[in-house]
Every structure is written in C-alpha cells, then in structure tokens.
Amino acid sequence: MTRAWRIALLLGATAALAACEDSQGFDFLKKKDTSEAALAEAPAAEGVETIEREVEAPDVFQASEDGLWDGRPSLGGVWVAYPGVKDPERVVIRNLSNNKTVIGALFRRERDNPGPKLQLSSDAAQTLGMIAGQPTKMSVVALRTESVPVAKPTISKPDGTESLPAPDAIEAQPLDPISKAKAALDKSAKPSASAPAAAPAPKPTQVAAAPARKSSSLSKPFIQIGIFSVKANADNTATSLRGIGILPSVKEGSSQGKKFWRVIVGPSGSSSERATLLKKVKDLGFNDAYFVTN
C-alpha cells in the first residue's frame, strides 16, 4: 500500500469518527423503544399533577338514624359517639332535617343509655342547628384521603408575532474615554454639601432559630385534642393548653367545602412519652383525645 492510500484511509476514518460525535455516537443504530412503559414516561405525562382530597368511605363507617344532644356542654370540639366503634375516625356529620353538615370525629360510645345511639357534642349540635333533648335524623359517614390527578393549565401561544418599532436613530458623538472617566471619578470623590451624611448600616440582628421538630418512630406520634368548626374555639383550646405547659398546634382542613380546625399535640418520641402526655391531656378533661398520624 502506497503512502497516498494510507493518508486517504486515515482521513476517511477521521471523518467517520467526527460524524459519530456529531450524531452522539452510534445511537442512530439502536431500535426505538415503543413499549407501553416507555410511552407512559413520555413528556406528555409532565402536564399532570396530583392533589389530595377527602372522600366519603361508607364501607368504613356509615350510620343513618336519629341523633341526640342532651343539652350539656362538652369538650373536644365537634364529635359524635356511637356504640361498637373500634378506632376513632374523621367523619362528615349531616343534619338531614336542614341539610347542614360539619366535619368532626367519631368515637365509641361508652354508656348505652336509652334513646338514639348517635350522641353528639355541644359544638356539633350548635353547628348543625339541633335542639337539646330532641332526636334528629342524622347521617354520619367516614372520610378517607385519596390522590386525584389534575391536569396543569396550559398557556396558549399567540398565533402571530407583533413586530417591534424600529429604534430611534442615535447620533454618534466622539468621546474621550480617559477624560470622561477622570471627571466622573473627581465628581464622585467630592462630598456634596447638601447631601446628608450616610447613616451607619444597622447591625444585623440575630434571629433565634426555631426548635427542631423531634423525629419519632411511632406510626401515630401525635394526640388529637379535638376538631372544631369555629377557629376561635380551636384557638381558645390551644391557648388553655399552652397555659399549663403543653405546646399544641392548630391545623386547618376542609372537606366538601366545609372548613374545620384540629388541635393536636406532639410528636412524642416514644410510647411512654406519648402515654404520659395522653394521661395529662385526659386529666384536663379532654377524655376523647386519641392518637393520630399528624
């Protein structure tokens, strides 16, 4: 092989390597993935996000029968008690006589007194417009949280493009960069008689860092004091707890257009700490307090 042929082969190999780099290697030889899994990960899915909402879960709990408020004030906010309930649940309570609804908690009824099985708290009765001592047709359904896909809003592009007006003509003037810069420096160096002296910069204030939230290995490290349909009642309960050394949190929620406020304390780092806190809370009169996830 002559030297000319060798040079020609080297030039051809170099051109081939350059072509591979321009096309990002040999990916053009790979077969395109048209499987369903690949199509599911297509960029079109980027326009969908999920939100959480509460929906009724009649398979967990549902009762449609007479309810009663005995007229006595009660602690714990909005709640209803029913015999045989195993675990506390978040429920939607409806007064079927006037279609008023409220979100509250469901507990097990300890005393099996004669009369309607559904026993309501004073806060629940007042919100639902119930009369003390008068049985009222009620509906109580458990709530569960589910994730629902929601399409992101798209921004439509204009059909045409607007042309911008031509810029005004700028007259070119010769500049002396050295003299202009010297004059600007001399002017900035001279203090102005009318300008007030610059005030000293304030010293940065140190902001106390918020206490770090304790981590817990418990599945339900918080204790729910009550659910309230009126924010002022939740705030008053939280204030009374702070006065005796318990630090509560007031969390706002909503379901089916109805707002409610939950008062919780925690999280507890261990089962013994949580049990001590629960006993302290119940000693204050919040006998319906129970463990929750958050």
Coordinates of C-alpha atoms in Angstrom, one line a residue, residues 59-233:
D59 CA -67.5 0.9 53.7
V60 CA -65.5 2.1 56.8
F61 CA -68.4 3.5 58.7
Q62 CA -72.0 4.7 57.9
A63 CA -75.0 5.4 60.1
S64 CA -78.3 7.0 59.1
E65 CA -80.6 7.2 62.2
D66 CA -81.7 9.6 65.0
G67 CA -79.1 11.5 66.9
L68 CA -79.4 13.4 70.2
W69 CA -77.7 16.2 72.1
D70 CA -78.5 16.1 75.8
G71 CA -78.1 19.8 76.2
R72 CA -74.9 19.7 78.3
P73 CA -71.7 21.4 77.2
S74 CA -68.8 19.1 76.2
L75 CA -65.1 19.3 75.5
G76 CA -63.2 18.2 72.4
G77 CA -65.0 20.3 69.7
V78 CA -67.1 18.6 67.1
W79 CA -67.6 14.9 67.6
V80 CA -70.2 12.1 67.6
A81 CA -70.3 8.9 69.6
Y82 CA -71.7 5.5 68.5
P83 CA -71.7 2.1 70.2
G84 CA -69.2 -0.5 68.9
V85 CA -66.8 1.9 67.2
K86 CA -63.3 0.3 67.3
D87 CA -61.0 3.2 66.3
P88 CA -61.6 7.0 66.1
E89 CA -62.4 8.2 62.6
R90 CA -62.8 11.5 60.9
V91 CA -66.4 11.8 59.6
V92 CA -68.9 14.1 57.9
I93 CA -72.0 14.7 60.0
R94 CA -75.2 15.8 58.4
N95 CA -78.5 17.0 59.8
L96 CA -80.9 15.6 57.4
S97 CA -83.7 17.9 58.6
N98 CA -81.9 21.1 57.4
N99 CA -79.1 19.7 55.3
K100 CA -76.4 21.3 57.5
T101 CA -73.1 19.5 57.6
V102 CA -69.9 19.6 59.7
I103 CA -66.6 17.7 59.8
G104 CA -65.8 16.0 63.2
A105 CA -64.5 13.0 65.0
L106 CA -66.2 9.6 65.6
F107 CA -65.7 7.9 69.0
R108 CA -67.1 4.8 70.7
R109 CA -70.0 5.5 73.0
E110 CA -69.1 4.1 76.4
R111 CA -72.6 4.3 78.0
D112 CA -75.5 2.6 76.4
N113 CA -78.3 4.9 77.6
P114 CA -81.8 4.5 76.3
G115 CA -82.7 6.6 73.3
P116 CA -80.9 7.3 70.0
K117 CA -77.5 5.6 69.5
L118 CA -75.8 8.7 68.0
Q119 CA -74.7 11.1 70.7
L120 CA -73.4 14.5 69.6
S121 CA -71.2 17.1 71.3
S122 CA -72.4 20.6 72.1
D123 CA -70.2 22.1 69.3
A124 CA -71.6 19.7 66.7
A125 CA -75.2 20.2 67.8
Q126 CA -74.9 24.0 67.7
T127 CA -73.3 23.9 64.2
L128 CA -75.9 21.6 62.9
G129 CA -78.8 23.6 64.4
M130 CA -80.0 20.8 66.8
I131 CA -82.4 21.4 69.7
A132 CA -81.3 20.0 73.1
G133 CA -83.2 16.8 74.0
Q134 CA -84.9 16.5 70.6
P135 CA -84.0 13.5 68.5
T136 CA -83.0 14.5 64.9
K137 CA -82.4 12.4 61.8
M138 CA -78.7 12.3 61.2
S139 CA -76.2 10.8 58.7
V140 CA -72.6 10.0 59.7
V141 CA -70.1 8.8 57.1
A142 CA -66.4 8.1 57.5
L143 CA -63.8 10.1 55.4
R144 CA -60.7 8.9 53.7
T145 CA -58.0 10.8 51.8
E146 CA -57.2 10.0 48.1
S147 CA -54.9 11.3 45.4
V148 CA -56.6 12.7 42.3
P149 CA -54.8 13.5 39.0
V150 CA -55.3 17.1 37.9
A151 CA -54.1 18.5 34.5
K152 CA -51.8 21.5 34.7
P153 CA -53.1 24.6 33.0
T154 CA -51.6 25.2 29.6
I155 CA -50.6 28.6 28.2
S156 CA -51.6 29.1 24.6
K157 CA -49.1 30.9 22.3
P158 CA -50.3 33.7 20.1
D159 CA -51.0 32.9 16.5
G160 CA -49.0 35.9 15.1
T161 CA -46.0 37.8 16.2
E162 CA -46.0 41.5 16.7
S163 CA -43.3 43.5 15.0
L164 CA -41.4 45.9 17.2
P165 CA -41.0 49.5 16.0
A166 CA -37.6 50.4 14.7
P167 CA -35.4 52.1 17.3
D168 CA -34.8 55.8 17.1
A169 CA -31.6 56.9 15.3
I170 CA -28.8 57.6 17.7
E171 CA -26.4 60.3 16.8
A172 CA -22.8 59.2 17.1
Q173 CA -20.5 61.6 19.1
P174 CA -16.8 61.3 19.6
L175 CA -15.8 60.5 23.2
D176 CA -12.6 60.9 25.1
P177 CA -12.8 57.9 27.4
I178 CA -9.8 59.0 29.6
S179 CA -11.0 62.5 30.3
K180 CA -14.6 61.3 30.8
A181 CA -13.6 58.7 33.4
K182 CA -11.3 61.1 35.3
A183 CA -14.1 63.7 35.5
A184 CA -16.5 61.1 36.8
L185 CA -14.0 59.9 39.5
D186 CA -13.3 63.5 40.6
K187 CA -17.0 64.3 40.9
S188 CA -17.8 61.2 43.0
A189 CA -14.8 61.8 45.3
K190 CA -16.1 65.3 46.3
P191 CA -18.7 65.2 49.1
S192 CA -21.9 67.1 48.4
A193 CA -22.7 69.9 50.9
S194 CA -26.4 69.4 50.6
A195 CA -26.4 65.7 50.8
P196 CA -26.8 64.3 54.4
A197 CA -24.2 62.0 55.8
A198 CA -25.0 58.4 55.2
A199 CA -26.3 56.7 58.3
P200 CA -24.3 53.8 59.6
A201 CA -25.6 50.5 58.4
P202 CA -27.6 48.7 61.1
K203 CA -26.0 45.7 62.7
P204 CA -27.7 42.5 61.7
T205 CA -29.9 41.2 64.3
Q206 CA -29.7 37.5 65.3
V207 CA -32.9 35.6 64.8
A208 CA -33.4 32.8 67.2
A209 CA -33.7 29.6 65.3
A210 CA -36.9 27.7 65.6
P211 CA -36.7 24.5 67.7
A212 CA -36.1 21.5 65.5
R213 CA -39.0 19.1 65.2
K214 CA -38.5 15.9 67.0
S215 CA -38.4 12.7 64.9
S216 CA -40.4 9.8 66.1
S217 CA -40.5 6.1 65.1
L218 CA -44.2 5.8 66.2
S219 CA -46.8 5.4 63.5
K220 CA -49.2 7.8 65.4
P221 CA -46.9 10.2 67.4
F222 CA -49.5 13.0 67.8
I223 CA -52.5 13.3 70.1
Q224 CA -55.6 15.0 68.7
I225 CA -57.4 17.1 71.3
G226 CA -60.4 17.9 69.2
I227 CA -61.9 19.0 65.9
F228 CA -63.6 22.4 65.8
S229 CA -65.9 24.0 63.2
V230 CA -65.1 27.5 64.7
K231 CA -61.5 28.7 64.6
A232 CA -61.9 30.8 67.7
N233 CA -62.9 27.7 69.7

